[in-house]
PDB file of C-alpha atoms in Angstrom:
ATOM      1  CA  UNK A   1     -14.856  25.768  -4.238  1.00  0.00           C
ATOM      2  CA  UNK A   2     -17.106  22.918  -3.582  1.00  0.00           C
ATOM      3  CA  UNK A   3     -18.609  20.114  -5.294  1.00  0.00           C
ATOM      4  CA  UNK A   4     -21.540  18.029  -5.716  1.00  0.00           C
ATOM      5  CA  UNK A   5     -22.146  14.071  -5.978  1.00  0.00           C
ATOM      6  CA  UNK A   6     -24.726  13.256  -6.549  1.00  0.00           C
ATOM      7  CA  UNK A   7     -23.650  10.465  -9.769  1.00  0.00           C
ATOM      8  CA  UNK A   8     -21.584   8.880  -7.552  1.00  0.00           C
ATOM      9  CA  UNK A   9     -24.124   6.393  -6.987  1.00  0.00           C
ATOM     10  CA  UNK A  10     -22.740   5.073 -10.857  1.00  0.00           C
ATOM     11  CA  UNK A  11     -19.984   3.888 -10.511  1.00  0.00           C
ATOM     12  CA  UNK A  12     -20.078   0.272 -10.539  1.00  0.00           C
ATOM     13  CA  UNK A  13     -16.352   0.765  -8.972  1.00  0.00           C
ATOM     14  CA  UNK A  14     -14.060   1.365  -5.716  1.00  0.00           C
ATOM     15  CA  UNK A  15     -15.906   5.305  -4.276  1.00  0.00           C
ATOM     16  CA  UNK A  16     -13.968   6.814  -1.770  1.00  0.00           C
ATOM     17  CA  UNK A  17     -15.075  10.537  -0.225  1.00  0.00           C
ATOM     18  CA  UNK A  18     -12.254  13.129   1.620  1.00  0.00           C
ATOM     19  CA  UNK A  19      -9.369  10.184   1.255  1.00  0.00           C
ATOM     20  CA  UNK A  20      -6.192  10.689   1.853  1.00  0.00           C
ATOM     21  CA  UNK A  21      -3.789  10.790  -0.835  1.00  0.00           C
ATOM     22  CA  UNK A  22      -0.613  10.089   0.867  1.00  0.00           C
ATOM     23  CA  UNK A  23      -1.160   7.045   1.542  1.00  0.00           C
ATOM     24  CA  UNK A  24      -1.477   6.518  -2.404  1.00  0.00           C
ATOM     25  CA  UNK A  25       1.516   8.544  -4.061  1.00  0.00           C
ATOM     26  CA  UNK A  26       5.782   6.739  -3.084  1.00  0.00           C
ATOM     27  CA  UNK A  27       6.565  10.089  -1.169  1.00  0.00           C
ATOM     28  CA  UNK A  28       3.766   9.126   0.803  1.00  0.00           C
ATOM     29  CA  UNK A  29       2.575  13.362   1.306  1.00  0.00           C
ATOM     30  CA  UNK A  30      -1.244  15.405   0.804  1.00  0.00           C
ATOM     31  CA  UNK A  31      -4.341  16.197   1.995  1.00  0.00           C
ATOM     32  CA  UNK A  32      -7.614  14.801   0.744  1.00  0.00           C
ATOM     33  CA  UNK A  33      -9.374  13.716  -2.092  1.00  0.00           C
ATOM     34  CA  UNK A  34     -12.564  15.224  -2.009  1.00  0.00           C
ATOM     35  CA  UNK A  35     -13.824  12.028  -4.268  1.00  0.00           C
ATOM     36  CA  UNK A  36     -10.499   9.418  -5.065  1.00  0.00           C
ATOM     37  CA  UNK A  37     -12.657   6.249  -7.883  1.00  0.00           C
ATOM     38  CA  UNK A  38     -11.200   3.059  -8.433  1.00  0.00           C
ATOM     39  CA  UNK A  39     -13.231   2.492 -12.322  1.00  0.00           C
ATOM     40  CA  UNK A  40     -14.176  -1.158 -12.491  1.00  0.00           C
ATOM     41  CA  UNK A  41     -13.931  -0.642 -16.261  1.00  0.00           C
ATOM     42  CA  UNK A  42     -14.185   2.214 -19.188  1.00  0.00           C
ATOM     43  CA  UNK A  43     -17.269   2.831 -18.768  1.00  0.00           C
ATOM     44  CA  UNK A  44     -17.618   3.909 -14.838  1.00  0.00           C
ATOM     45  CA  UNK A  45     -14.837   5.894 -16.205  1.00  0.00           C
ATOM     46  CA  UNK A  46     -17.543   6.817 -19.937  1.00  0.00           C
ATOM     47  CA  UNK A  47     -19.756   7.943 -16.493  1.00  0.00           C
ATOM     48  CA  UNK A  48     -17.567   9.961 -14.499  1.00  0.00           C
ATOM     49  CA  UNK A  49     -16.614  12.784 -18.126  1.00  0.00           C
ATOM     50  CA  UNK A  50     -20.109  12.349 -18.100  1.00  0.00           C
ATOM     51  CA  UNK A  51     -21.284  13.171 -15.622  1.00  0.00           C
ATOM     52  CA  UNK A  52     -18.913  15.802 -14.186  1.00  0.00           C
ATOM     53  CA  UNK A  53     -19.968  18.250 -15.876  1.00  0.00           C
ATOM     54  CA  UNK A  54     -17.308  21.530 -14.783  1.00  0.00           C
ATOM     55  CA  UNK A  55     -15.586  19.239 -11.186  1.00  0.00           C
ATOM     56  CA  UNK A  56     -11.639  18.739 -12.190  1.00  0.00           C
ATOM     57  CA  UNK A  57     -10.392  15.306 -13.020  1.00  0.00           C
ATOM     58  CA  UNK A  58      -7.354  13.997 -12.709  1.00  0.00           C
ATOM     59  CA  UNK A  59      -5.970  10.432 -13.212  1.00  0.00           C
ATOM     60  CA  UNK A  60      -3.471   9.041 -10.517  1.00  0.00           C
ATOM     61  CA  UNK A  61      -1.155   6.269 -11.199  1.00  0.00           C
ATOM     62  CA  UNK A  62       1.494   4.134  -9.234  1.00  0.00           C
ATOM     63  CA  UNK A  63       2.162   8.504  -7.790  1.00  0.00           C
ATOM     64  CA  UNK A  64       4.964   8.669  -8.530  1.00  0.00           C
ATOM     65  CA  UNK A  65       7.505  11.231  -9.300  1.00  0.00           C
ATOM     66  CA  UNK A  66       4.289  13.428  -8.438  1.00  0.00           C
ATOM     67  CA  UNK A  67       3.072  15.419  -4.894  1.00  0.00           C
ATOM     68  CA  UNK A  68      -0.167  16.467  -4.052  1.00  0.00           C
ATOM     69  CA  UNK A  69      -0.655  19.682  -1.784  1.00  0.00           C
ATOM     70  CA  UNK A  70      -1.368  19.549   1.963  1.00  0.00           C
ATOM     71  CA  UNK A  71      -5.455  20.252   1.086  1.00  0.00           C
ATOM     72  CA  UNK A  72      -5.017  18.574  -1.665  1.00  0.00           C
ATOM     73  CA  UNK A  73      -6.963  17.431  -4.641  1.00  0.00           C
ATOM     74  CA  UNK A  74     -10.667  19.166  -5.146  1.00  0.00           C
ATOM     75  CA  UNK A  75     -13.222  17.418  -8.233  1.00  0.00           C
ATOM     76  CA  UNK A  76     -13.119  14.104  -8.816  1.00  0.00           C
ATOM     77  CA  UNK A  77      -9.055  11.640  -8.780  1.00  0.00           C
ATOM     78  CA  UNK A  78      -9.665   8.764 -10.058  1.00  0.00           C
ATOM     79  CA  UNK A  79      -7.253   6.216  -9.610  1.00  0.00           C
ATOM     80  CA  UNK A  80      -6.216   3.230 -12.594  1.00  0.00           C
ATOM     81  CA  UNK A  81      -3.834   1.626 -10.471  1.00  0.00           C
ATOM     82  CA  UNK A  82      -6.132  -1.398 -10.306  1.00  0.00           C
ATOM     83  CA  UNK A  83      -7.466  -1.032 -13.761  1.00  0.00           C
ATOM     84  CA  UNK A  84      -6.086  -1.219 -17.127  1.00  0.00           C
ATOM     85  CA  UNK A  85      -3.651  -4.261 -16.342  1.00  0.00           C
ATOM     86  CA  UNK A  86      -3.481  -6.689 -19.312  1.00  0.00           C
ATOM     87  CA  UNK A  87      -0.450  -7.602 -21.751  1.00  0.00           C
ATOM     88  CA  UNK A  88      -1.785  -9.197 -25.256  1.00  0.00           C
ATOM     89  CA  UNK A  89       1.293 -11.248 -26.280  1.00  0.00           C
ATOM     90  CA  UNK A  90       3.698  -9.979 -28.503  1.00  0.00           C
ATOM     91  CA  UNK A  91       2.319 -10.260 -32.650  1.00  0.00           C
ATOM     92  CA  UNK A  92       6.406 -10.842 -34.739  1.00  0.00           C
ATOM     93  CA  UNK A  93       6.547  -9.254 -38.421  1.00  0.00           C
ATOM     94  CA  UNK A  94       9.242  -9.291 -39.971  1.00  0.00           C
ATOM     95  CA  UNK A  95      10.669  -5.545 -41.951  1.00  0.00           C
ATOM     96  CA  UNK A  96      12.518  -6.188 -45.214  1.00  0.00           C
ATOM     97  CA  UNK A  97      15.397  -5.526 -44.132  1.00  0.00           C
ATOM     98  CA  UNK A  98      17.144  -5.631 -39.790  1.00  0.00           C
ATOM     99  CA  UNK A  99      15.874  -8.390 -36.992  1.00  0.00           C
ATOM    100  CA  UNK A 100      12.118  -9.196 -36.441  1.00  0.00           C
ATOM    101  CA  UNK A 101      10.256  -6.808 -34.578  1.00  0.00           C
ATOM    102  CA  UNK A 102       6.932  -6.883 -32.460  1.00  0.00           C
ATOM    103  CA  UNK A 103       3.923  -5.445 -31.170  1.00  0.00           C
ATOM    104  CA  UNK A 104       2.579  -5.236 -27.436  1.00  0.00           C
ATOM    105  CA  UNK A 105      -0.288  -4.079 -26.158  1.00  0.00           C
ATOM    106  CA  UNK A 106      -0.367  -2.930 -22.806  1.00  0.00           C
ATOM    107  CA  UNK A 107      -2.448  -1.393 -20.115  1.00  0.00           C
ATOM    108  CA  UNK A 108      -2.407   1.751 -18.700  1.00  0.00           C
ATOM    109  CA  UNK A 109      -2.171   0.770 -15.386  1.00  0.00           C
ATOM    110  CA  UNK A 110       0.665  -2.061 -16.007  1.00  0.00           C
ATOM    111  CA  UNK A 111       3.817  -0.874 -14.391  1.00  0.00           C
ATOM    112  CA  UNK A 112       6.800   0.151 -16.005  1.00  0.00           C
ATOM    113  CA  UNK A 113       9.195  -3.081 -15.117  1.00  0.00           C
ATOM    114  CA  UNK A 114       6.593  -5.115 -15.551  1.00  0.00           C
ATOM    115  CA  UNK A 115       6.222  -4.595 -18.633  1.00  0.00           C
ATOM    116  CA  UNK A 116      10.220  -4.760 -19.769  1.00  0.00           C
ATOM    117  CA  UNK A 117      10.177  -8.369 -17.498  1.00  0.00           C
ATOM    118  CA  UNK A 118       7.790  -9.356 -19.718  1.00  0.00           C
ATOM    119  CA  UNK A 119       9.104  -7.725 -23.087  1.00  0.00           C
ATOM    120  CA  UNK A 120      12.463  -9.508 -21.894  1.00  0.00           C
ATOM    121  CA  UNK A 121      10.533 -13.033 -21.541  1.00  0.00           C
ATOM    122  CA  UNK A 122       9.932 -13.182 -25.922  1.00  0.00           C
ATOM    123  CA  UNK A 123      13.939 -12.149 -26.411  1.00  0.00           C
ATOM    124  CA  UNK A 124      12.251  -7.768 -27.441  1.00  0.00           C
ATOM    125  CA  UNK A 125      14.674  -5.611 -26.461  1.00  0.00           C
ATOM    126  CA  UNK A 126      14.550  -1.511 -26.831  1.00  0.00           C
ATOM    127  CA  UNK A 127      12.288  -1.165 -23.160  1.00  0.00           C
ATOM    128  CA  UNK A 128      15.317  -2.869 -21.038  1.00  0.00           C
ATOM    129  CA  UNK A 129      16.167   0.654 -19.780  1.00  0.00           C
ATOM    130  CA  UNK A 130      12.481   1.633 -18.949  1.00  0.00           C
ATOM    131  CA  UNK A 131      12.844  -1.987 -15.584  1.00  0.00           C
ATOM    132  CA  UNK A 132      14.019   1.014 -12.748  1.00  0.00           C
ATOM    133  CA  UNK A 133      10.922   3.648 -13.762  1.00  0.00           C
ATOM    134  CA  UNK A 134       9.005   3.040 -11.020  1.00  0.00           C
ATOM    135  CA  UNK A 135       4.865   4.558 -12.722  1.00  0.00           C
ATOM    136  CA  UNK A 136       2.490   2.848 -15.115  1.00  0.00           C
ATOM    137  CA  UNK A 137       2.593   2.729 -18.247  1.00  0.00           C
ATOM    138  CA  UNK A 138      -0.489   5.362 -18.673  1.00  0.00           C
ATOM    139  CA  UNK A 139       1.778   7.560 -16.730  1.00  0.00           C
ATOM    140  CA  UNK A 140       5.667   7.282 -18.376  1.00  0.00           C
ATOM    141  CA  UNK A 141       3.454   7.908 -21.756  1.00  0.00           C
ATOM    142  CA  UNK A 142       2.524  10.481 -20.245  1.00  0.00           C
ATOM    143  CA  UNK A 143       5.594  12.156 -18.998  1.00  0.00           C
ATOM    144  CA  UNK A 144       7.682  10.878 -22.105  1.00  0.00           C
ATOM    145  CA  UNK A 145       9.939   9.090 -18.970  1.00  0.00           C
ATOM    146  CA  UNK A 146      13.222   7.727 -20.182  1.00  0.00           C
ATOM    147  CA  UNK A 147      16.240   6.137 -18.921  1.00  0.00           C
ATOM    148  CA  UNK A 148      19.349   5.381 -20.369  1.00  0.00           C
ATOM    149  CA  UNK A 149      18.926   7.246 -22.920  1.00  0.00           C
ATOM    150  CA  UNK A 150      15.929   5.386 -24.465  1.00  0.00           C
ATOM    151  CA  UNK A 151      12.686   7.048 -23.908  1.00  0.00           C
ATOM    152  CA  UNK A 152       9.158   5.777 -24.518  1.00  0.00           C
ATOM    153  CA  UNK A 153       7.806   7.771 -27.457  1.00  0.00           C
ATOM    154  CA  UNK A 154      10.782   6.116 -29.267  1.00  0.00           C
ATOM    155  CA  UNK A 155       8.936   2.704 -28.711  1.00  0.00           C
ATOM    156  CA  UNK A 156       5.839   3.307 -28.792  1.00  0.00           C
ATOM    157  CA  UNK A 157       3.268   2.447 -32.243  1.00  0.00           C
ATOM    158  CA  UNK A 158      -0.627   4.118 -31.239  1.00  0.00           C
ATOM    159  CA  UNK A 159      -1.523   5.093 -27.766  1.00  0.00           C
ATOM    160  CA  UNK A 160      -5.654   4.682 -27.470  1.00  0.00           C
ATOM    161  CA  UNK A 161      -7.783   6.771 -24.594  1.00  0.00           C
ATOM    162  CA  UNK A 162     -11.421   7.996 -23.544  1.00  0.00           C
ATOM    163  CA  UNK A 163     -11.894  11.783 -24.428  1.00  0.00           C
ATOM    164  CA  UNK A 164     -13.637  14.133 -22.701  1.00  0.00           C
ATOM    165  CA  UNK A 165     -16.580  13.604 -24.035  1.00  0.00           C
ATOM    166  CA  UNK A 166     -16.590   9.922 -23.395  1.00  0.00           C
ATOM    167  CA  UNK A 167     -14.754   8.725 -26.736  1.00  0.00           C
ATOM    168  CA  UNK A 168     -12.524   5.685 -27.426  1.00  0.00           C
ATOM    169  CA  UNK A 169      -9.954   7.479 -29.037  1.00  0.00           C
ATOM    170  CA  UNK A 170      -6.480   6.303 -30.922  1.00  0.00           C
ATOM    171  CA  UNK A 171      -3.344   8.394 -32.219  1.00  0.00           C
ATOM    172  CA  UNK A 172      -1.034   6.612 -34.241  1.00  0.00           C
ATOM    173  CA  UNK A 173       3.446   7.460 -33.123  1.00  0.00           C
ATOM    174  CA  UNK A 174       2.775  10.140 -35.876  1.00  0.00           C
ATOM    175  CA  UNK A 175       0.038  12.106 -34.259  1.00  0.00           C
ATOM    176  CA  UNK A 176       2.029  13.117 -31.155  1.00  0.00           C
ATOM    177  CA  UNK A 177       5.266  15.200 -29.902  1.00  0.00           C
ATOM    178  CA  UNK A 178       7.859  14.045 -27.836  1.00  0.00           C
ATOM    179  CA  UNK A 179       9.744  16.846 -26.102  1.00  0.00           C
ATOM    180  CA  UNK A 180      12.080  16.232 -22.504  1.00  0.00           C
ATOM    181  CA  UNK A 181       9.763  14.706 -19.820  1.00  0.00           C
ATOM    182  CA  UNK A 182       6.551  15.192 -21.975  1.00  0.00           C
ATOM    183  CA  UNK A 183       3.985  13.738 -24.757  1.00  0.00           C
ATOM    184  CA  UNK A 184       1.990  16.626 -26.561  1.00  0.00           C
ATOM    185  CA  UNK A 185      -1.734  15.153 -27.416  1.00  0.00           C
ATOM    186  CA  UNK A 186      -3.457  16.919 -30.143  1.00  0.00           C
ATOM    187  CA  UNK A 187      -6.197  17.578 -28.045  1.00  0.00           C
ATOM    188  CA  UNK A 188      -4.418  17.482 -24.536  1.00  0.00           C
ATOM    189  CA  UNK A 189      -8.428  16.404 -22.876  1.00  0.00           C
ATOM    190  CA  UNK A 190      -8.023  12.178 -22.377  1.00  0.00           C
ATOM    191  CA  UNK A 191      -7.360   9.310 -20.099  1.00  0.00           C
ATOM    192  CA  UNK A 192      -4.961   6.263 -21.369  1.00  0.00           C
ATOM    193  CA  UNK A 193      -5.897   3.028 -21.639  1.00  0.00           C
ATOM    194  CA  UNK A 194      -4.019   1.590 -23.680  1.00  0.00           C
ATOM    195  CA  UNK A 195      -0.299   1.547 -26.106  1.00  0.00           C
ATOM    196  CA  UNK A 196       0.771  -0.224 -28.617  1.00  0.00           C
ATOM    197  CA  UNK A 197       4.584  -0.655 -28.280  1.00  0.00           C
ATOM    198  CA  UNK A 198       7.351  -1.857 -31.509  1.00  0.00           C
ATOM    199  CA  UNK A 199      10.085  -3.625 -30.527  1.00  0.00           C
ATOM    200  CA  UNK A 200      12.704  -5.059 -31.901  1.00  0.00           C
ATOM    201  CA  UNK A 201      14.023  -8.935 -32.223  1.00  0.00           C
ATOM    202  CA  UNK A 202      16.817  -9.461 -29.201  1.00  0.00           C
ATOM    203  CA  UNK A 203      19.139 -11.899 -28.293  1.00  0.00           C
ATOM    204  CA  UNK A 204      17.041 -12.905 -24.247  1.00  0.00           C
ATOM    205  CA  UNK A 205      20.462 -12.847 -22.327  1.00  0.00           C
ATOM    206  CA  UNK A 206      21.951  -9.021 -23.012  1.00  0.00           C
ATOM    207  CA  UNK A 207      18.355  -8.188 -22.415  1.00  0.00           C
ATOM    208  CA  UNK A 208      18.620  -9.323 -19.392  1.00  0.00           C
ATOM    209  CA  UNK A 209      21.799  -8.040 -17.702  1.00  0.00           C
ATOM    210  CA  UNK A 210      20.934  -5.078 -19.322  1.00  0.00           C
ATOM    211  CA  UNK A 211      17.872  -5.104 -16.848  1.00  0.00           C
ATOM    212  CA  UNK A 212      20.552  -6.640 -13.969  1.00  0.00           C
ATOM    213  CA  UNK A 213      22.817  -4.723 -13.467  1.00  0.00           C
ATOM    214  CA  UNK A 214      20.129  -1.172 -14.257  1.00  0.00           C
ATOM    215  CA  UNK A 215      18.586  -2.861 -11.134  1.00  0.00           C
ATOM    216  CA  UNK A 216      21.365  -3.641  -8.835  1.00  0.00           C
ATOM    217  CA  UNK A 217      23.104   0.139  -9.710  1.00  0.00           C
ATOM    218  CA  UNK A 218      19.074   1.482  -8.645  1.00  0.00           C
ATOM    219  CA  UNK A 219      18.649  -0.124  -6.382  1.00  0.00           C
ATOM    220  CA  UNK A 220      22.897   1.324  -4.656  1.00  0.00           C
ATOM    221  CA  UNK A 221      22.542   5.224  -5.536  1.00  0.00           C
ATOM    222  CA  UNK A 222      18.444   5.075  -5.516  1.00  0.00           C
ATOM    223  CA  UNK A 223      16.555   5.607  -1.968  1.00  0.00           C
ATOM    224  CA  UNK A 224      14.424   3.423  -2.623  1.00  0.00           C
ATOM    225  CA  UNK A 225      13.372   2.242   0.871  1.00  0.00           C
ATOM    226  CA  UNK A 226      11.933   5.355   2.417  1.00  0.00           C
ATOM    227  CA  UNK A 227       9.324   7.295   0.709  1.00  0.00           C
ATOM    228  CA  UNK A 228      10.834   9.750  -1.022  1.00  0.00           C
ATOM    229  CA  UNK A 229      10.304  11.745  -4.635  1.00  0.00           C
ATOM    230  CA  UNK A 230      11.267   9.759  -7.503  1.00  0.00           C
ATOM    231  CA  UNK A 231      13.220  12.521  -9.730  1.00  0.00           C
ATOM    232  CA  UNK A 232      12.160  16.021  -8.668  1.00  0.00           C
ATOM    233  CA  UNK A 233      14.606  18.077 -11.440  1.00  0.00           C
ATOM    234  CA  UNK A 234      14.907  17.935 -15.681  1.00  0.00           C
ATOM    235  CA  UNK A 235      18.287  16.726 -16.369  1.00  0.00           C
ATOM    236  CA  UNK A 236      20.259  20.610 -17.214  1.00  0.00           C
ATOM    237  CA  UNK A 237      21.688  20.449 -21.057  1.00  0.00           C
ATOM    238  CA  UNK A 238      25.235  19.610 -20.657  1.00  0.00           C
ATOM    239  CA  UNK A 239      24.792  17.644 -16.857  1.00  0.00           C
ATOM    240  CA  UNK A 240      22.809  15.763 -14.572  1.00  0.00           C
ATOM    241  CA  UNK A 241      20.835  17.749 -12.108  1.00  0.00           C
ATOM    242  CA  UNK A 242      21.572  15.223  -9.512  1.00  0.00           C
ATOM    243  CA  UNK A 243      25.660  15.805 -10.160  1.00  0.00           C
ATOM    244  CA  UNK A 244      24.851  19.259  -9.969  1.00  0.00           C
ATOM    245  CA  UNK A 245      22.723  19.247  -6.868  1.00  0.00           C
ATOM    246  CA  UNK A 246      25.468  17.432  -5.071  1.00  0.00           C
ATOM    247  CA  UNK A 247      28.467  18.996  -6.143  1.00  0.00           C
ATOM    248  CA  UNK A 248      27.159  22.421  -4.435  1.00  0.00           C
ATOM    249  CA  UNK A 249      26.734  20.589  -1.531  1.00  0.00           C
ATOM    250  CA  UNK A 250      23.421  20.449  -1.202  1.00  0.00           C
ATOM    251  CA  UNK A 251      23.514  16.115  -0.051  1.00  0.00           C
ATOM    252  CA  UNK A 252      21.604  15.497   3.292  1.00  0.00           C
ATOM    253  CA  UNK A 253      20.313  19.769   2.727  1.00  0.00           C
ATOM    254  CA  UNK A 254      16.441  19.925   5.218  1.00  0.00           C
ATOM    255  CA  UNK A 255      13.500  21.307   5.384  1.00  0.00           C
ATOM    256  CA  UNK A 256      11.194  20.614   7.731  1.00  0.00           C
ATOM    257  CA  UNK A 257      11.090  16.321   7.693  1.00  0.00           C
ATOM    258  CA  UNK A 258      11.676  16.983   3.735  1.00  0.00           C
ATOM    259  CA  UNK A 259      15.638  16.135   2.917  1.00  0.00           C
ATOM    260  CA  UNK A 260      17.622  15.746  -0.030  1.00  0.00           C
ATOM    261  CA  UNK A 261      18.763  12.453   0.056  1.00  0.00           C
ATOM    262  CA  UNK A 262      21.606  11.552   0.656  1.00  0.00           C
ATOM    263  CA  UNK A 263      22.043   8.310  -1.875  1.00  0.00           C
ATOM    264  CA  UNK A 264      20.685  10.772  -5.039  1.00  0.00           C
ATOM    265  CA  UNK A 265      20.239  14.170  -5.022  1.00  0.00           C
ATOM    266  CA  UNK A 266      17.756  14.740  -7.382  1.00  0.00           C
ATOM    267  CA  UNK A 267      15.614  13.187  -4.967  1.00  0.00           C
ATOM    268  CA  UNK A 268      13.512  14.287  -2.144  1.00  0.00           C
ATOM    269  CA  UNK A 269      12.020  11.768   0.993  1.00  0.00           C
ATOM    270  CA  UNK A 270       9.714  11.983   3.601  1.00  0.00           C
ATOM    271  CA  UNK A 271      12.169  11.640   6.689  1.00  0.00           C
ATOM    272  CA  UNK A 272       8.734  11.447   8.431  1.00  0.00           C
ATOM    273  CA  UNK A 273       5.790  13.815   8.609  1.00  0.00           C
ATOM    274  CA  UNK A 274       6.879  15.747   5.548  1.00  0.00           C
ATOM    275  CA  UNK A 275       4.290  18.407   4.559  1.00  0.00           C
ATOM    276  CA  UNK A 276       4.189  19.927   0.203  1.00  0.00           C
ATOM    277  CA  UNK A 277       4.966  23.255   1.945  1.00  0.00           C
ATOM    278  CA  UNK A 278       7.952  21.257   3.389  1.00  0.00           C
ATOM    279  CA  UNK A 279       8.764  19.637  -0.056  1.00  0.00           C
ATOM    280  CA  UNK A 280       7.694  23.186  -2.282  1.00  0.00           C
ATOM    281  CA  UNK A 281      10.115  24.963  -0.025  1.00  0.00           C
ATOM    282  CA  UNK A 282      13.144  23.049  -0.397  1.00  0.00           C
ATOM    283  CA  UNK A 283      12.938  23.427  -4.064  1.00  0.00           C
ATOM    284  CA  UNK A 284      12.799  26.272  -3.859  1.00  0.00           C
ATOM    285  CA  UNK A 285      15.495  26.034  -1.557  1.00  0.00           C
ATOM    286  CA  UNK A 286      18.059  24.008  -4.519  1.00  0.00           C
ATOM    287  CA  UNK A 287      16.658  26.612  -7.339  1.00  0.00           C
ATOM    288  CA  UNK A 288      17.580  29.605  -5.641  1.00  0.00           C
ATOM    289  CA  UNK A 289      21.053  27.817  -4.272  1.00  0.00           C
ATOM    290  CA  UNK A 290      22.053  26.255  -8.175  1.00  0.00           C
ATOM    291  CA  UNK A 291      21.021  29.546  -9.644  1.00  0.00           C
ATOM    292  CA  UNK A 292      22.915  31.588  -7.912  1.00  0.00           C
ATOM    293  CA  UNK A 293      25.869  29.803  -7.980  1.00  0.00           C
ATOM    294  CA  UNK A 294      26.061  28.281 -11.658  1.00  0.00           C
ATOM    295  CA  UNK A 295      23.503  30.624 -13.435  1.00  0.00           C
ATOM    296  CA  UNK A 296      21.747  27.155 -14.352  1.00  0.00           C
ATOM    297  CA  UNK A 297      17.690  27.198 -13.522  1.00  0.00           C
ATOM    298  CA  UNK A 298      16.359  23.697 -13.344  1.00  0.00           C
ATOM    299  CA  UNK A 299      12.903  22.899 -14.106  1.00  0.00           C
ATOM    300  CA  UNK A 300      11.324  20.170 -11.877  1.00  0.00           C
ATOM    301  CA  UNK A 301       9.935  17.116 -13.716  1.00  0.00           C
ATOM    302  CA  UNK A 302       7.549  16.536 -10.237  1.00  0.00           C
ATOM    303  CA  UNK A 303       3.895  16.810 -10.528  1.00  0.00           C
ATOM    304  CA  UNK A 304       2.897  19.278  -8.670  1.00  0.00           C
ATOM    305  CA  UNK A 305      -1.199  18.260  -7.725  1.00  0.00           C
ATOM    306  CA  UNK A 306      -4.144  20.233  -5.693  1.00  0.00           C
ATOM    307  CA  UNK A 307      -4.060  22.607  -2.939  1.00  0.00           C
TER     308      UNK A 307
END
């Protein structure tokens, strides 16, 4: 289905038509977007939502844990990569018992790695375990991203988003539900603009040591120097997807130019010129092998978008 976009002149930000999306994803795969918009501000997003009609809208953050189809994405793609980057100074308070706490307000486009380091500068603990997550805060909220036993939803205090009718809405944590790698909103339609995180005051040196250790281990165990998918599969109960795949000897398995990483079996790497078809076929092969050998049905964590 083809769409027309007579309202694009009303956008103040950057508008690109038939833009190849591969460069905007961590695995460097993906066909063209009908329209890729880098909004300048909230008003641009409201303009898009007002005029889009039946046109689908896809939100693109840092492009991690994302596989865009070879034929691209129809409709409008909104990239938040260059906006909603503000982080406010923490507001400290003390409850009746325990250490001081603080609330940090940050835009949806802020990288999780930067947010964790920002919190550490104020001796705030609670998200140092998330320093290795490559995506943005908005994406981390949607996916309830986590690491080292800590999930984004655990420290979330509120989320501000723009609804499909253009209204600004703030939801408290109690209005949301959190599952493994998924946050459930009362209404699924909406674009996250910013969020508040509630953290506890801790020992700055311990926080920094934790981040240093995790970043060092990440560099040693993940294929960070080549285009990669991020985590492909959710961890099955009582095990990790990476260990399970490795135990079956699937490291290095390839389809076309996509391969299971030698460094980490839950990552798929683009060896050069890989297609979404290659990756999807590789995912299916892994799922089939794991199911046949162990009885476990691996569920994908990576988001597939487009055609």
